[in-house]
XYZ file of C-alpha atoms in Angstrom:
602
model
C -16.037 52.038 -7.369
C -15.203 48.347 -7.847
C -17.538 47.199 -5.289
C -20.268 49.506 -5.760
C -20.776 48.455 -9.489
C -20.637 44.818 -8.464
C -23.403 45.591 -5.724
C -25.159 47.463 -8.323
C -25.125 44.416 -10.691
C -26.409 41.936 -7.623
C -29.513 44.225 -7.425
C -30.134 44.702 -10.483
C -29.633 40.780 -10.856
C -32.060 39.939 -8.257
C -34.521 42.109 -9.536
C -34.724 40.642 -13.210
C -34.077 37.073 -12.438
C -38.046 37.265 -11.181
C -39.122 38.570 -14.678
C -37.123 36.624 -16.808
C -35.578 39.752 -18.540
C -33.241 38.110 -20.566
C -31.505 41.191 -21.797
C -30.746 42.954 -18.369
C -30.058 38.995 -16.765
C -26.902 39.287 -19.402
C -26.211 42.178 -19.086
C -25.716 41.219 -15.066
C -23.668 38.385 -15.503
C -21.275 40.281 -17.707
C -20.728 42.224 -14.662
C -20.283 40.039 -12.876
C -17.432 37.813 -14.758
C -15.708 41.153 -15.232
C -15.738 41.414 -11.415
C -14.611 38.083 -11.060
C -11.704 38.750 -13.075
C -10.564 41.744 -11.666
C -10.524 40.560 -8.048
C -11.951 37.029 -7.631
C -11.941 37.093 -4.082
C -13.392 40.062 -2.967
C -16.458 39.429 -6.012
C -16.803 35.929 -4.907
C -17.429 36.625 -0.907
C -19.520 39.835 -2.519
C -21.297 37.589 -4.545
C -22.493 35.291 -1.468
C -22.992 38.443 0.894
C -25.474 39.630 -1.229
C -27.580 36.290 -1.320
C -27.125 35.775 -5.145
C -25.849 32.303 -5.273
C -29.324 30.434 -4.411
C -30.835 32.248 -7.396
C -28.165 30.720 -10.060
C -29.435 27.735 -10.557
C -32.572 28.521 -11.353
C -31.042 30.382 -14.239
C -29.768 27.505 -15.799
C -31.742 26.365 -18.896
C -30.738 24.635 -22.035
C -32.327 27.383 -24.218
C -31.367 29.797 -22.848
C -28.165 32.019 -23.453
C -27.253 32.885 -20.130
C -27.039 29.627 -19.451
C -23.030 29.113 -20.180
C -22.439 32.172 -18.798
C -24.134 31.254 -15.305
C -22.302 27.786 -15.298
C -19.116 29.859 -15.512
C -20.046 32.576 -12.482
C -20.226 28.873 -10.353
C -17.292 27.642 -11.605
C -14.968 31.230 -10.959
C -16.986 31.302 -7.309
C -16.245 27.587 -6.525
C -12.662 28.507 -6.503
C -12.845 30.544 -3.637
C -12.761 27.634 -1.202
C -14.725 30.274 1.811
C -17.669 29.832 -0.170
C -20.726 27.952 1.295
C -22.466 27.037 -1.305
C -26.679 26.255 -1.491
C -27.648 22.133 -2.094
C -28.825 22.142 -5.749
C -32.712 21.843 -5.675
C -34.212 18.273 -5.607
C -36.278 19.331 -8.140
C -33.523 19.650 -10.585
C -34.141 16.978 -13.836
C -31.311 14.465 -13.989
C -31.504 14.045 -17.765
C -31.320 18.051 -17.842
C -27.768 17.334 -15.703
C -26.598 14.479 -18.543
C -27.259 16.395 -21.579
C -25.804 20.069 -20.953
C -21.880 20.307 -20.307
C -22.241 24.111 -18.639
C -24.942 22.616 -16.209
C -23.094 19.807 -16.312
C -19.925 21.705 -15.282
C -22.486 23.702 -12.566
C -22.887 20.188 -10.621
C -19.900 18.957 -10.580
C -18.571 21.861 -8.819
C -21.036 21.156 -6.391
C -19.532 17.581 -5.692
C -16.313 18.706 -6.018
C -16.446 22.028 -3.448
C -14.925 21.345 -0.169
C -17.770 22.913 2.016
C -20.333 21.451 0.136
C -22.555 19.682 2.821
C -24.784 17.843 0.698
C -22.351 14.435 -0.538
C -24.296 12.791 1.523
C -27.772 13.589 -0.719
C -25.600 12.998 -3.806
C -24.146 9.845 -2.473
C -27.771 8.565 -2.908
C -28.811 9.910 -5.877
C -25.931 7.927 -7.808
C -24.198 11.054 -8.423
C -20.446 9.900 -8.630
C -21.578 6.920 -10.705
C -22.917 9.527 -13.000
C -19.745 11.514 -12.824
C -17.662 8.535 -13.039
C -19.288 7.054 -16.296
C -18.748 10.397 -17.650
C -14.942 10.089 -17.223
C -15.217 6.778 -19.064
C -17.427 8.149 -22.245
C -14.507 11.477 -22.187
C -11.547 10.701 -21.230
C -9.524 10.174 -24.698
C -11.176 13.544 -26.060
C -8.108 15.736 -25.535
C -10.441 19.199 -26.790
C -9.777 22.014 -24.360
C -13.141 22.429 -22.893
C -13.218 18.156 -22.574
C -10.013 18.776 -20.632
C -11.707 21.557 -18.505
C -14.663 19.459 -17.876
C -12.306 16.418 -17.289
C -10.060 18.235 -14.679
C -13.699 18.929 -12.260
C -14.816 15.388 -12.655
C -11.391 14.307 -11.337
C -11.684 17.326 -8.555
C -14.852 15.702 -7.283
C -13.172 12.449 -7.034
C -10.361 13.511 -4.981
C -12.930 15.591 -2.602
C -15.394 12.797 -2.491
C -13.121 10.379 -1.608
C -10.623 12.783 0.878
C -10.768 11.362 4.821
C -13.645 8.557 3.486
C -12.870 4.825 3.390
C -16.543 3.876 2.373
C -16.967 6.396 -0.181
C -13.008 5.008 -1.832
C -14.324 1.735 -1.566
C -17.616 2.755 -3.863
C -15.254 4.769 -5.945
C -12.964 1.230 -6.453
C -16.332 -0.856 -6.826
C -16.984 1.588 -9.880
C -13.850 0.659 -11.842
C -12.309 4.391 -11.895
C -9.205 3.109 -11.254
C -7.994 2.039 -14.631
C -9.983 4.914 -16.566
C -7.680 7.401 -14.336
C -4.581 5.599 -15.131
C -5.553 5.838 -18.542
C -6.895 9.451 -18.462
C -3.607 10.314 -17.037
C -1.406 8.572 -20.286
C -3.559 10.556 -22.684
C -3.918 14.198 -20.589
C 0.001 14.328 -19.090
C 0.643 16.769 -21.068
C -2.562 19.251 -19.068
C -0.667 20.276 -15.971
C -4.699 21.140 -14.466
C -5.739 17.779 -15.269
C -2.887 15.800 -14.429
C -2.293 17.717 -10.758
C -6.274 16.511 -9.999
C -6.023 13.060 -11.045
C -2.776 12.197 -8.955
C -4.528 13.373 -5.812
C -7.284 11.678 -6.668
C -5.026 8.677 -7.098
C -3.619 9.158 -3.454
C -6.465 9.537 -1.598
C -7.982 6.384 -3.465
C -4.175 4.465 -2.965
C -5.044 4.950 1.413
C -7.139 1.916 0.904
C -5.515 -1.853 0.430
C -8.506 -3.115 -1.936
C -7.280 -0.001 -4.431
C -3.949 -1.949 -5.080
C -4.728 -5.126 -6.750
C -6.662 -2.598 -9.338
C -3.791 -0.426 -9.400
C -1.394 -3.111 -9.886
C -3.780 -4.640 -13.021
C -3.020 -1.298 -14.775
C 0.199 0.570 -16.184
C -0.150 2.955 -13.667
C 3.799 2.069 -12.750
C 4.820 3.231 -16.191
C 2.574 6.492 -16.049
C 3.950 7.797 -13.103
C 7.772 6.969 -13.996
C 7.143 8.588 -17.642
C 5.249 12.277 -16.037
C 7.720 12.097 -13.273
C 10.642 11.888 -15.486
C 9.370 14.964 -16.887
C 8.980 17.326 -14.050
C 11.481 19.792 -13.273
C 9.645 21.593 -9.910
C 9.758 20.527 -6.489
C 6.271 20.494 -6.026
C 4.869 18.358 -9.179
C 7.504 16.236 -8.067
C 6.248 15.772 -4.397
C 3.107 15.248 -5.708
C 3.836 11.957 -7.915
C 5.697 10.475 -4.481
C 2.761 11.138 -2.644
C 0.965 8.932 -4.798
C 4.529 6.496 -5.028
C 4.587 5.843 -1.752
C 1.095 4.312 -0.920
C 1.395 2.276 -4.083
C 5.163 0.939 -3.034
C 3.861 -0.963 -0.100
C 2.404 -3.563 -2.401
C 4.683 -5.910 -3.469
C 3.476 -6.762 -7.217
C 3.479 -2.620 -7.412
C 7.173 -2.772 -6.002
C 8.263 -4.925 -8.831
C 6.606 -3.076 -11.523
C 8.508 0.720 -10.374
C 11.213 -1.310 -10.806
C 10.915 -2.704 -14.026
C 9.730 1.135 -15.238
C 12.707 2.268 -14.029
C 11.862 4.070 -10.843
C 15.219 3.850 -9.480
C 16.945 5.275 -11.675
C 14.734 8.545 -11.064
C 15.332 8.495 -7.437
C 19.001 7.704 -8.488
C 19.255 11.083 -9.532
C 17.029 12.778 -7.320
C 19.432 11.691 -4.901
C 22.478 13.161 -6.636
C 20.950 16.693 -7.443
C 19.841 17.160 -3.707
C 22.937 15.831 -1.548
C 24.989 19.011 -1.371
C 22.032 20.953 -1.687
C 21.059 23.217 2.024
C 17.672 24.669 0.697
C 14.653 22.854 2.260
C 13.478 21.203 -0.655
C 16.386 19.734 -1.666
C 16.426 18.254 1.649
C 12.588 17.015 1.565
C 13.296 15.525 -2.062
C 16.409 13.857 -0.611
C 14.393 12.405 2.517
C 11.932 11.692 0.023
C 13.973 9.978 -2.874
C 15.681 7.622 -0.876
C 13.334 6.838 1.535
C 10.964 5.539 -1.486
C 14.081 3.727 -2.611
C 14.623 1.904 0.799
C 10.879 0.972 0.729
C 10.940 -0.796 -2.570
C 13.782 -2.815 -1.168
C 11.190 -4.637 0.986
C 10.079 -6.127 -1.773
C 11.301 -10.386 -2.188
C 11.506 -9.530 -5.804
C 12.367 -6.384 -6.338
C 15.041 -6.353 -3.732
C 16.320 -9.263 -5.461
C 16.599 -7.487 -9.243
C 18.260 -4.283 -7.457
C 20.829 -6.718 -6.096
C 21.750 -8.443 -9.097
C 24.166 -11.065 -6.778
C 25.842 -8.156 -5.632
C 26.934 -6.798 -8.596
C 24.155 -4.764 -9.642
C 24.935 -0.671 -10.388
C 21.858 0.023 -7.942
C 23.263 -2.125 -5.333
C 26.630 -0.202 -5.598
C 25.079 3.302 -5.317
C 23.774 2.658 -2.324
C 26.330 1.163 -1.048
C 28.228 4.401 -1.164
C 26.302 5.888 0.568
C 26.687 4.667 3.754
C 30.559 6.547 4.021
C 28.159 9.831 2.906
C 28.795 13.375 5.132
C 24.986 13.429 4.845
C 23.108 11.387 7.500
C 19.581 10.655 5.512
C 21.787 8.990 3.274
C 23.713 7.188 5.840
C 20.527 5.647 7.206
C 18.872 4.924 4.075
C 22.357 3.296 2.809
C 22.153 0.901 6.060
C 18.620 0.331 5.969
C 19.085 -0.983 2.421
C 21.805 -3.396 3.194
C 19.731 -4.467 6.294
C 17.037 -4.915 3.247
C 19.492 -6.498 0.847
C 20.253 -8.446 3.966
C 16.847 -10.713 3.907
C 18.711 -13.997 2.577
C 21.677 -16.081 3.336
C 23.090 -15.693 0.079
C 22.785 -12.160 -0.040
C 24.320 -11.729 3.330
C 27.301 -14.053 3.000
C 28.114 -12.287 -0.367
C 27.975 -8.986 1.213
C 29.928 -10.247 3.866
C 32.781 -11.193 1.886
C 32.893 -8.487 0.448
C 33.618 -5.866 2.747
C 30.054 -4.361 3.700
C 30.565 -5.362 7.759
C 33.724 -2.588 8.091
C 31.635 0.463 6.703
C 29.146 -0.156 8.473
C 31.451 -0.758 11.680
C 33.258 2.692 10.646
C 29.743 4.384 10.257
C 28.735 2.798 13.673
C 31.842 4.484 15.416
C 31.191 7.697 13.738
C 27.786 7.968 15.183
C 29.254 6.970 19.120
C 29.843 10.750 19.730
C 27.492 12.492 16.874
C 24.548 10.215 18.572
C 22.241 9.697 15.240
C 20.008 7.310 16.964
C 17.948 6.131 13.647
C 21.810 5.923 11.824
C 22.690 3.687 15.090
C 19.396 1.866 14.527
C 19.749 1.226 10.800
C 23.094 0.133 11.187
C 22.697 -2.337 14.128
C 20.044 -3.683 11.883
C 22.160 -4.147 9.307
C 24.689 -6.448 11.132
C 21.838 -8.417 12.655
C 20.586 -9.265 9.960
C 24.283 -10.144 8.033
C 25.095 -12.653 11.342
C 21.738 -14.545 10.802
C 24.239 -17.046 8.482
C 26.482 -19.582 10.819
C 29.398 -18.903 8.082
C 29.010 -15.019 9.125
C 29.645 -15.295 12.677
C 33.125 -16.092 13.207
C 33.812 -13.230 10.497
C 31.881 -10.538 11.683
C 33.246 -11.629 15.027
C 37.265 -11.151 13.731
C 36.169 -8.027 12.361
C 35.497 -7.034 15.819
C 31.743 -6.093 15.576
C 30.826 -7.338 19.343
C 33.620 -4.681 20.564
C 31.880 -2.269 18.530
C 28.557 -2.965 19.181
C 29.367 -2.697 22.816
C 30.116 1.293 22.942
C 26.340 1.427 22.705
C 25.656 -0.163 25.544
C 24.653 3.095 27.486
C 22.167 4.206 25.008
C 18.883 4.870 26.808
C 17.207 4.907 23.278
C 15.029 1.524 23.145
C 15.727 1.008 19.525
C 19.226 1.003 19.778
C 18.891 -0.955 22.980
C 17.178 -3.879 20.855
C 18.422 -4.111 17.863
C 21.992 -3.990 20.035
C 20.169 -6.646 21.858
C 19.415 -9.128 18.814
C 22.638 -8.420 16.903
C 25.157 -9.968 19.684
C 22.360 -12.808 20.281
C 23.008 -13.559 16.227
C 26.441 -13.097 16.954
C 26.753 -16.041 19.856
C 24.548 -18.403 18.205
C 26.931 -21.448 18.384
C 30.161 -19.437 19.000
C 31.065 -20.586 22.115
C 34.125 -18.445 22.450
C 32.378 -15.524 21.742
C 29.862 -16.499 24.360
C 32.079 -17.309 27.123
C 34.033 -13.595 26.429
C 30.654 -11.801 26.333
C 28.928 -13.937 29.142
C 32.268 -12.482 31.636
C 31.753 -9.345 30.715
C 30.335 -7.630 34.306
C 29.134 -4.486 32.676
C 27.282 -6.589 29.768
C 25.437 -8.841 32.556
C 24.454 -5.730 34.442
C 23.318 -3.731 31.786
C 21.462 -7.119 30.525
C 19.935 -7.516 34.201
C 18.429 -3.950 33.987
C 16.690 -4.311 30.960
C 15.076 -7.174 31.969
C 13.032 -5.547 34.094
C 12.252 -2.905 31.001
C 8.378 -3.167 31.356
C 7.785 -0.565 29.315
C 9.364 -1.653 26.180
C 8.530 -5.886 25.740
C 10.979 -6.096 22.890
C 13.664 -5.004 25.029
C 12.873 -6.692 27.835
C 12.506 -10.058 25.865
C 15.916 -9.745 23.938
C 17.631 -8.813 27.244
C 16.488 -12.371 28.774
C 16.799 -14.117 25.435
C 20.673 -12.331 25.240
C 21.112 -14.067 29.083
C 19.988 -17.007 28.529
C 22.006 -17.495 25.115
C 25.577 -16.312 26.852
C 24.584 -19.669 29.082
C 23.625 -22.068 26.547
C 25.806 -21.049 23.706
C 29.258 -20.872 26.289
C 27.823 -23.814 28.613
C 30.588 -22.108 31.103
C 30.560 -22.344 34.322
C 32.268 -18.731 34.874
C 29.487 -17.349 32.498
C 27.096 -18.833 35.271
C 28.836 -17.498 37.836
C 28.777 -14.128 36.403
C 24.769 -13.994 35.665
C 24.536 -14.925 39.123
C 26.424 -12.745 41.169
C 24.779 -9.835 38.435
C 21.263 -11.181 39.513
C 19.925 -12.835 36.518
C 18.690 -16.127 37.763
C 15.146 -14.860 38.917
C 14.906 -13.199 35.128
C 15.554 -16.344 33.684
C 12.900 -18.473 36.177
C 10.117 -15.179 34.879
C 11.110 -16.106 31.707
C 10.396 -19.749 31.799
C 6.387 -18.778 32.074
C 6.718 -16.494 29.128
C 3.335 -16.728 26.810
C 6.328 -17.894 23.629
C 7.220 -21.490 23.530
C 11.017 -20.704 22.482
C 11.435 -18.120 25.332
C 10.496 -20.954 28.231
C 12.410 -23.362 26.040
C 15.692 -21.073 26.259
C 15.029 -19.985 29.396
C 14.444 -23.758 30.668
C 17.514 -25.085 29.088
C 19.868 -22.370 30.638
C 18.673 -23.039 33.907
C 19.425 -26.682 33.660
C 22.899 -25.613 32.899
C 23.192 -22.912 35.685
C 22.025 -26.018 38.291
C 24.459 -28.502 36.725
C 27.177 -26.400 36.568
C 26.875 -24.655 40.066
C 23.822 -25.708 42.099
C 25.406 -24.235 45.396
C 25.619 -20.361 44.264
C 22.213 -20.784 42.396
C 20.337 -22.445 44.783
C 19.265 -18.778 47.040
C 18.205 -17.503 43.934
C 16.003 -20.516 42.899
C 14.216 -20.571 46.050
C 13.650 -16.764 45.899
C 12.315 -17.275 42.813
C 9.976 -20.046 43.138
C 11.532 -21.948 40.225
C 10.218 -25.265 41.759
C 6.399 -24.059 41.999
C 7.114 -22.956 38.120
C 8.252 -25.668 37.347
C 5.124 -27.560 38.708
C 2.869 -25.548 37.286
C 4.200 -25.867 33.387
C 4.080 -29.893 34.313
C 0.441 -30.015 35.553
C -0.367 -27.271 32.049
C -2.281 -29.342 29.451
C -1.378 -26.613 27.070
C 2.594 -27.120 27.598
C 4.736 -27.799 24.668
C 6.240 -31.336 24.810
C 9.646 -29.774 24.800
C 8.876 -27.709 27.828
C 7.535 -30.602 29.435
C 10.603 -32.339 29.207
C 13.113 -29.741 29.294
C 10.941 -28.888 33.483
C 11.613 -32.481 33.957
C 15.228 -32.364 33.399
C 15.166 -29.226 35.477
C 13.583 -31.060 38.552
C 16.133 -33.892 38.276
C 19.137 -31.632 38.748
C 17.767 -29.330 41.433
C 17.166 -32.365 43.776
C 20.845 -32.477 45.051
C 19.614 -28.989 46.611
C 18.293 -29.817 49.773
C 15.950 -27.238 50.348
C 14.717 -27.143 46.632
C 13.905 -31.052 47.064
C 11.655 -30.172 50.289
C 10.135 -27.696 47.866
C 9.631 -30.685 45.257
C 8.709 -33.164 47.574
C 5.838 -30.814 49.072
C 4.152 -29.979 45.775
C 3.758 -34.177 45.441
C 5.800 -33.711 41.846
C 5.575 -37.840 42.018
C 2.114 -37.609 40.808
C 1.911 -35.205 37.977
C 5.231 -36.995 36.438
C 3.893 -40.523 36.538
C 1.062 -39.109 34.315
C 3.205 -38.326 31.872
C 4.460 -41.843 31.465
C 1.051 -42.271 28.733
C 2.229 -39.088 27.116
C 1.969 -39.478 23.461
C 5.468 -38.171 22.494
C 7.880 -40.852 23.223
C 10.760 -38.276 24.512
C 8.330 -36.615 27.174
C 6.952 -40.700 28.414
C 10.592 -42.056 28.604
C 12.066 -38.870 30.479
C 8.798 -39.273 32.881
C 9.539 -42.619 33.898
C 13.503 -41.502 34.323
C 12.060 -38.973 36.440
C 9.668 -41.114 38.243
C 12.317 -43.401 39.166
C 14.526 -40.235 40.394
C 11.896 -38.587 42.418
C 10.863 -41.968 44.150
C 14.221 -43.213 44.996
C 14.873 -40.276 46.914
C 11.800 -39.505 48.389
């Protein structure tokens, strides 16, 4: 019955839309808004089956009286996202568009409609400058139908600017920003309004040039103030979504801060922990995620820490002993942020941080958490970056613990493993000398160098082997990289593309040929150190440290006898005595030391 008096009233519809019968036109559209409410899906797809929805819009006229009625048919059938609707004609009058809010209404649904095909033809036409300067001229009239008309203005802008770059970038160039932050002070209390403005906020946030704008405004204080009032899950979800592009920008960072965004996620946080339904555990994930991120901040980092004494700084701190593992990770990842200056870190330090993250680290040897492992390793790298720290962290026993992931075959863990017992060595000698023994340590080391397919590994392992040399300038350490095979690493190393890698690795082979020449010298030949060597002399583009540091290199290899048949082949006599006019004074006088070397035993 339902469908046959709605098919009636399409007929009927058709029929007196050609002779302007006013009367039985109304009488129509009655029908149909009647349908619409009964069962608005089945009358929309009804409404498009029967070919009615080109005819609407030639319906629309200011004097006439079905003309708020048709506007509203649109606006029930744009709804129903399956609906394709018709490009409005080109013959439509633009000042017809500005001066009636139904037909108004009518076109913005046609902008905002996700299948709408014809942006592109509006795009030209000006038509979100139009709907944007109508935003401006209406957004502190809080009147219902202003709100209604407000709330499809801000549905076009999310739509037209969804998946877009070019068309965000016109929308920025307009200036909508700061009328939408405002829009959203005056309107928080329309749920409609307020839901369309924050997407349209996130899908305009995607682009970098949005942020300066964003950070001119008080769009910081907004979002605190409507997120403070939200009770569900999903309204809440919504505001991160539109948190967490604007936290990556630094000025934006500060200003959450300062409106007292941590606080929120404070208690986000504490409602969620214990909670086992899925959206407490997305709104945990969530929460303290967003916190960790606006810990990257110089500035804000730096209020939240308050020299160590600061409530925030505390509460996250305790959450690193936590049952629950998101908040283990984002506990270490914010002392690993905390962690971004010396004062910071030697504060933390003394104060106890280095053992709970040490008892979280050997918690997570058996469970396997690799991002808790990750964060945590972080963590200690970045607390050892202080000389003070190292001899600490060091009694504390954090290379013994570190070491139990040594047979992790996550790269991650592998690097940041990597870097935090480099931190650890850096002028410890003793710590150096215990590590650089340590057969299993070499061997795993001596593996990952040849790690092609993860460089970061690969270049901490050979940084980590050439630092248990320099830093323990021992000649069992040597003896150890050698018999593990790590000499030929170090030579490849030496022609890295980064100055301080062929510095390091330059410098540790001077002290593996000074301190045992006869065990090295197989390896050296094997791996064509001399012809290196040669080739970073006769490099223009060679640092004058590297320069030198080769020099050096050359002078203790010649009491190798086949190494100075190598040397004396490549005719080194004549690329050093160039270097005697070399304009830094080290690299001349260690030429002409070298010079005199080369030719006396030639």
């Amino acid at each position: 019955m339902f469908s046959d008096n709605l098919s009636e009233a399409l007929e009927k519809l058709k029929l007196a839309s050609t002779d302007s019968a006013t009367d039985s036109v109304e009488s129509c559209l009655d029908c149909l808004l009647k349908a619409l409410a009964k069962n608005h899906t089945e009358a929309s797809m009804k409404i498009q089956e029967m070919g009615v929805l080109p005819l609407l819009p030639t319906l629309l006229n200011p004097q006439s009286s079905c003309t708020p009625k048709v506007a509203n048919i649109i606006a029930e059938v744009a709804k129903n996202g399956e609906v394709r609707f018709p490009s409005p004609s080109t013959q439509d009058n633009p000042d017809f568009l500005c001066s009636h809010s139904s037909v108004l209404l009518f076109y913005t649904f046609f902008l905002s409609h996700p299948f709408y095909e014809g942006r592109s033809a509006v795009d030209l036409a000006g038509g979100a400058q139009i709907v944007a300067e109508h935003i401006k001229s209406l957004y502190q009239n809080t009147e219902p139908e202003n709100e209604k008309l407000l709330t499809v203005f801000c549905g076009m802008l999310m739509n037209y600017s969804n998946d877009n770059d070019s068309l965000q970038a016109q929308l920025i160039n307009m200036g909508v920003i700061p009328t939408l932050v405002k829009l959203l002070g005056i309107h928080s209390h329309n749920t409609a309004l307020t839901e369309m403005c924050l997407i349209a906020f996130g899908n305009l946030a995607e682009l970098e040039s949005s942020k300066e704008q964003f950070a001119s405004t008080n769009i910081a204080e907004e979002l605190v103030r409507l997120f403070q009032k939200q009770t569900e899950h999903e309204k809440k979800e919504m505001i991160f979504e539109v948190l967490a592009p604007l936290a990556e920008n630094d000025v934006i960072k500060l200003q959450l801060v300062e409106a007292g965004l941590v606080e929120c996620l404070l208690e986000v946080v504490a409602q969620t922990v214990d909670g086992e339904r899925e959206e407490d555990i997305a709104q945990l994930k969530t929460a303290s995620d967003l916190m960790v991120l606006l810990l990257l901040g110089d500035e804000s980092m730096q209020k939240l820490f308050e020299g160590g004494k600061g409530s925030v700084f505390q509460r996250v701190l305790s959450w690193i002993p936590s049952h629950n593992h998101q908040l283990q990770l984002a506990g270490a990842l914010a002392i690993a942020n905390f962690a971004r200056n010396d004062g910071n870190c030697i504060h933390m330090v003394d104060t106890g941080i280095v053992q709970k993250l040490l008892e979280l680290l050997d918690r997570h040897v058996e469970e396997g958490n690799v991002t808790v492992q990750h964060a945590a390793l972080s963590a200690l790298r970045n607390l050892a970056i202080p000389v003070v720290n190292k001899s600490k962290m060091l009694s504390a026993g954090v290379a013994d613990v570190v070491l139990k992931f040594l047979q992790s075959e996550m790269p991650p863990v592998q690097f940041k493993l990597l870097g935090t017992l480099r931190m650890l060595i850096d002028t410890q000698a003793e710590a150096a000398d215990q590590l650089g023994t340590n057969g299993k340590l070499v061997e795993r080391l001596v593996e990952w160098c040849e790690a092609k397919d993860h460089a970061g590994v690969m270049g901490e392992s050979n940084r980590l082997l050439s630092a248990l040399i320099r830093h323990s300038k021992s000649k069992e350490v040597v003896r150890t990289v050698i018999q593990g095979g790590g000499v030929k690493h170090l030579v490849t190393m030496a022609t890295s593309e980064h100055m301080i890698m062929q510095n390091e690795a330059l410098v540790a082979l001077g002290l593996i040929a000074g301190l045992d020449l006869g065990k090295s010298e197989k390896d050296f030949v094997g791996a064509s150190l001399v012809s290196v060597l040669h080739k970073l002399l006769s490099d223009e583009r060679s640092a004058p440290e590297i320069k030198y540091n080769s020099m050096i290199l050359i002078c203790a290899v010649m009491g190798s006898e086949p190494l100075h048949k190598e040397v004396q082949s490549l005719a080194f006599i004549d690329v050093v005595s160039k270097l005697r006019a070399h304009e830094n004074k080290t690299v001349s006088h260690q030429a002409s030391l070298t010079e005199q070397r080369l030719t006396a035993q030639s």
